Tab-separated table of C-alpha atoms in Angstrom:
chain	number	residue	atom	x	y	z
A	1	MET	CA	0.000	0.000	0.000
A	2	SER	CA	1.352	3.416	-0.896
A	3	ASP	CA	2.177	5.887	1.875
A	4	ALA	CA	-0.539	8.300	0.719
A	5	LYS	CA	-3.200	5.577	0.710
A	6	GLN	CA	-2.054	4.336	4.109
A	7	ASN	CA	-2.314	7.884	5.473
A	8	PHE	CA	-5.965	8.080	4.361
A	9	VAL	CA	-6.696	4.715	5.946
A	10	ASN	CA	-5.074	5.928	9.178
A	11	ILE	CA	-7.144	9.124	9.073
A	12	GLU	CA	-10.258	7.012	8.484
A	13	MET	CA	-9.505	4.699	11.422
A	14	ILE	CA	-8.722	7.549	13.838
A	15	ASN	CA	-11.921	9.388	12.934
A	16	LEU	CA	-13.978	6.188	13.058
A	17	SER	CA	-12.661	5.424	16.532
A	18	HIS	CA	-13.731	8.878	17.660
A	19	PHE	CA	-17.068	8.469	15.851
A	20	PHE	CA	-17.832	5.170	17.608
A	21	ALA	CA	-16.876	6.593	21.007
A	22	SER	CA	-18.974	9.712	20.430
A	23	PHE	CA	-21.954	7.589	19.433
A	24	LEU	CA	-21.655	5.237	22.380
A	25	PHE	CA	-21.390	8.123	24.827
A	26	GLY	CA	-24.438	9.824	23.290
A	27	ASP	CA	-22.639	12.786	21.703
A	28	TYR	CA	-24.547	12.605	18.436
A	29	GLN	CA	-23.467	16.035	17.220
A	30	THR	CA	-19.773	15.131	17.351
A	31	ALA	CA	-20.525	11.675	15.939
A	32	ASN	CA	-22.301	13.266	12.966
A	33	GLU	CA	-19.411	15.640	12.290
A	34	LEU	CA	-16.966	12.735	12.380
A	35	TYR	CA	-19.200	10.617	10.155
A	36	ASP	CA	-19.303	13.410	7.581
A	37	THR	CA	-15.506	13.639	7.669
A	38	VAL	CA	-15.019	9.884	7.329
A	39	SER	CA	-17.654	9.379	4.649
A	40	SER	CA	-15.965	12.019	2.488
A	41	LEU	CA	-12.796	9.913	2.298
A	42	ALA	CA	-12.383	7.783	-0.817
A	43	CYS	CA	-11.205	4.806	1.242
A	44	HIS	CA	-14.543	4.778	3.101
A	45	LYS	CA	-16.605	4.330	-0.078
A	46	GLN	CA	-15.937	0.593	-0.262
A	47	PRO	CA	-18.186	-1.561	1.929
A	48	THR	CA	-15.994	-2.671	4.801
A	49	VAL	CA	-16.880	-3.760	8.306
A	50	TRP	CA	-16.062	-0.247	9.505
A	51	SER	CA	-18.133	1.532	6.878
A	52	ILE	CA	-21.097	-0.759	7.546
A	53	PHE	CA	-20.886	-0.198	11.313
A	54	SER	CA	-20.598	3.548	10.887
A	55	GLN	CA	-23.707	3.536	8.683
A	56	TYR	CA	-25.534	1.434	11.287
A	57	TYR	CA	-24.812	3.961	14.028
A	58	ARG	CA	-25.498	6.893	11.711
A	59	CYS	CA	-28.933	5.427	10.975
A	60	ILE	CA	-29.763	5.272	14.683
A	61	ILE	CA	-28.554	8.844	15.090
A	62	ALA	CA	-30.622	10.004	12.103
A	63	PHE	CA	-33.841	8.537	13.468
A	64	HIS	CA	-33.164	10.006	16.924
A	65	LEU	CA	-32.481	13.444	15.470
A	66	TYR	CA	-35.679	13.267	13.442
A	67	ARG	CA	-37.681	12.408	16.559
A	68	GLU	CA	-36.035	15.331	18.332
A	69	GLY	CA	-37.405	17.668	15.650
A	70	LYS	CA	-34.116	18.378	13.870
A	71	GLY	CA	-35.674	18.128	10.404
A	72	GLU	CA	-37.245	15.861	7.797
A	73	GLU	CA	-33.861	15.266	6.184
A	74	TRP	CA	-32.938	13.033	9.134
A	75	LEU	CA	-35.874	10.708	8.493
A	76	GLU	CA	-34.846	10.524	4.834
A	77	GLU	CA	-31.221	9.824	5.838
A	78	GLY	CA	-32.359	7.061	8.177
A	79	GLU	CA	-34.598	5.503	5.536
A	80	LYS	CA	-31.783	5.585	2.971
A	81	ILE	CA	-29.352	3.832	5.313
A	82	LEU	CA	-32.021	1.338	6.422
A	83	GLN	CA	-32.483	0.317	2.781
A	84	LYS	CA	-28.704	-0.194	2.429
A	85	PHE	CA	-28.651	-2.232	5.595
A	86	GLU	CA	-31.489	-4.427	4.336
A	87	HIS	CA	-29.349	-5.063	1.254
A	88	PHE	CA	-26.297	-5.936	3.412
A	89	ALA	CA	-28.410	-8.341	5.465
A	90	LYS	CA	-29.612	-10.143	2.325
A	91	GLN	CA	-26.022	-10.601	1.140
A	92	THR	CA	-24.895	-12.571	4.179
A	93	THR	CA	-25.753	-16.059	5.340
A	94	THR	CA	-24.849	-15.377	8.973
A	95	ASN	CA	-27.073	-14.024	11.711
A	96	PHE	CA	-24.689	-11.127	12.290
A	97	PHE	CA	-27.042	-8.491	10.894
A	98	ASP	CA	-30.326	-9.823	12.294
A	99	SER	CA	-30.545	-7.900	15.568
A	100	LYS	CA	-29.024	-4.808	13.974
A	101	LEU	CA	-31.547	-4.748	11.133
A	102	LEU	CA	-34.407	-5.307	13.583
A	103	LEU	CA	-33.144	-2.400	15.700
A	104	LEU	CA	-32.995	-0.104	12.674
A	105	ARG	CA	-36.528	-1.123	11.712
A	106	ALA	CA	-37.672	-0.427	15.286
A	107	GLU	CA	-36.092	3.021	15.099
A	108	TYR	CA	-37.872	3.614	11.800
A	109	TYR	CA	-41.225	2.556	13.273
A	110	ALA	CA	-40.615	4.758	16.310
A	111	SER	CA	-39.883	7.673	13.979
A	112	SER	CA	-43.047	6.935	11.984
A	113	CYS	CA	-45.167	6.910	15.174
A	114	GLU	CA	-45.956	3.228	14.695
A	115	ILE	CA	-45.785	2.477	18.415
A	116	VAL	CA	-46.959	-1.149	18.311
A	117	ASN	CA	-44.630	-2.063	15.422
A	118	ALA	CA	-41.757	-0.245	17.146
A	119	LYS	CA	-42.256	-2.191	20.381
A	120	VAL	CA	-42.477	-5.495	18.503
A	121	ALA	CA	-39.317	-4.726	16.504
A	122	PHE	CA	-37.393	-3.544	19.590
A	123	ASP	CA	-38.348	-6.760	21.406
A	124	ALA	CA	-37.349	-8.846	18.379
A	125	SER	CA	-33.988	-7.043	18.176
A	126	ILE	CA	-33.313	-7.689	21.857
A	127	GLN	CA	-34.281	-11.352	21.510
A	128	SER	CA	-32.141	-11.805	18.390
A	129	ALA	CA	-29.125	-10.199	20.049
A	130	ARG	CA	-29.624	-12.387	23.129
A	131	ASP	CA	-30.096	-15.572	21.079
A	132	ASN	CA	-26.963	-14.889	19.043
A	133	GLY	CA	-24.763	-13.828	21.953
A	134	PHE	CA	-24.323	-10.179	20.960
A	135	ILE	CA	-24.440	-8.612	24.431
A	136	ASN	CA	-23.336	-5.235	23.056
A	137	ASP	CA	-26.227	-5.205	20.564
A	138	GLN	CA	-28.575	-6.292	23.320
A	139	GLY	CA	-27.425	-3.382	25.496
A	140	LEU	CA	-27.802	-0.916	22.646
A	141	ALA	CA	-31.285	-2.223	21.838
A	142	TYR	CA	-32.339	-1.864	25.482
A	143	GLU	CA	-30.908	1.656	25.540
A	144	CYS	CA	-32.747	2.613	22.342
A	145	VAL	CA	-36.070	1.127	23.485
A	146	GLY	CA	-35.599	2.900	26.807
A	147	LYS	CA	-35.208	6.227	25.004
A	148	PHE	CA	-38.265	5.448	22.894
A	149	LEU	CA	-40.372	4.500	25.921
A	150	ALA	CA	-39.274	7.653	27.736
A	151	SER	CA	-40.351	9.687	24.694
A	152	ILE	CA	-43.869	8.224	24.911
A	153	VAL	CA	-43.851	8.804	28.674
A	154	ASP	CA	-43.672	5.170	29.752
A	155	ASN	CA	-41.055	6.115	32.323
A	156	LYS	CA	-41.279	2.976	34.466
A	157	ALA	CA	-40.637	0.666	31.494
A	158	ALA	CA	-37.949	3.056	30.194
A	159	SER	CA	-36.135	2.936	33.525
A	160	GLN	CA	-36.205	-0.871	33.498
A	161	CYS	CA	-34.762	-0.909	29.976
A	162	PHE	CA	-31.986	1.501	30.984
A	163	MET	CA	-31.088	-0.692	33.941
A	164	ILE	CA	-30.907	-3.794	31.751
A	165	ALA	CA	-28.808	-1.861	29.207
A	166	HIS	CA	-26.484	-0.921	32.071
A	167	MET	CA	-26.171	-4.608	33.022
A	168	CYS	CA	-25.475	-5.577	29.395
A	169	TYR	CA	-22.758	-2.937	29.079
A	170	THR	CA	-21.237	-4.178	32.352
A	171	GLN	CA	-21.300	-7.772	31.103
A	172	TRP	CA	-19.764	-6.653	27.794
A	173	GLY	CA	-16.915	-5.033	29.711
A	174	ALA	CA	-17.625	-1.468	28.615
A	175	LEU	CA	-16.702	-0.048	32.004
A	176	ALA	CA	-16.402	3.602	30.977
A	177	LEU	CA	-19.666	3.404	29.057
A	178	ARG	CA	-21.305	1.595	31.948
A	179	SER	CA	-20.185	4.303	34.365
A	180	THR	CA	-21.403	7.151	32.165
A	181	PHE	CA	-24.644	5.364	31.362
A	182	GLY	CA	-25.174	4.520	35.019
A	183	LYS	CA	-24.991	8.203	35.966
A	184	SER	CA	-27.642	9.090	33.407
A	185	ILE	CA	-30.182	6.568	34.759
A	186	ASN	CA	-29.827	7.579	38.410
């Protein structure tokens, strides 16, 4: 690999690391800025594990921003990425994308005010993550459903989801995330 190409890959990886951390700690504004930087790089145009994961998190961010009233363009961005993710899921024979795709669909339903479908999809995402041993995805799904339930003023159920997310993050070994997340649910 040429030095110039390697430099772009290094820039991509540094920014992606910051993007993932910003997302996980709930700093969606910084995560979006980093996503825009990374997605402008030529080396990020090819579908890689990192580009797929960044699109997954960006989709969650987009739907959250739409629900927070930040503009219709965020719903469109989320829908566009959801369609890509559905394509990725069809291309693989593993169960790796199952819980992730279900979570993105749940976020879409939540954004479309389809409360029953959102709850069903969130539950299916949690179950899929649990069944396939993806404790990190399970924690994220519980966190997302907790945010959704809080937004529809089901605070008791939201609190339970946040506590389970906290336990999942602890089990996953995300100690810094667990600590930060734990402060926000107290």
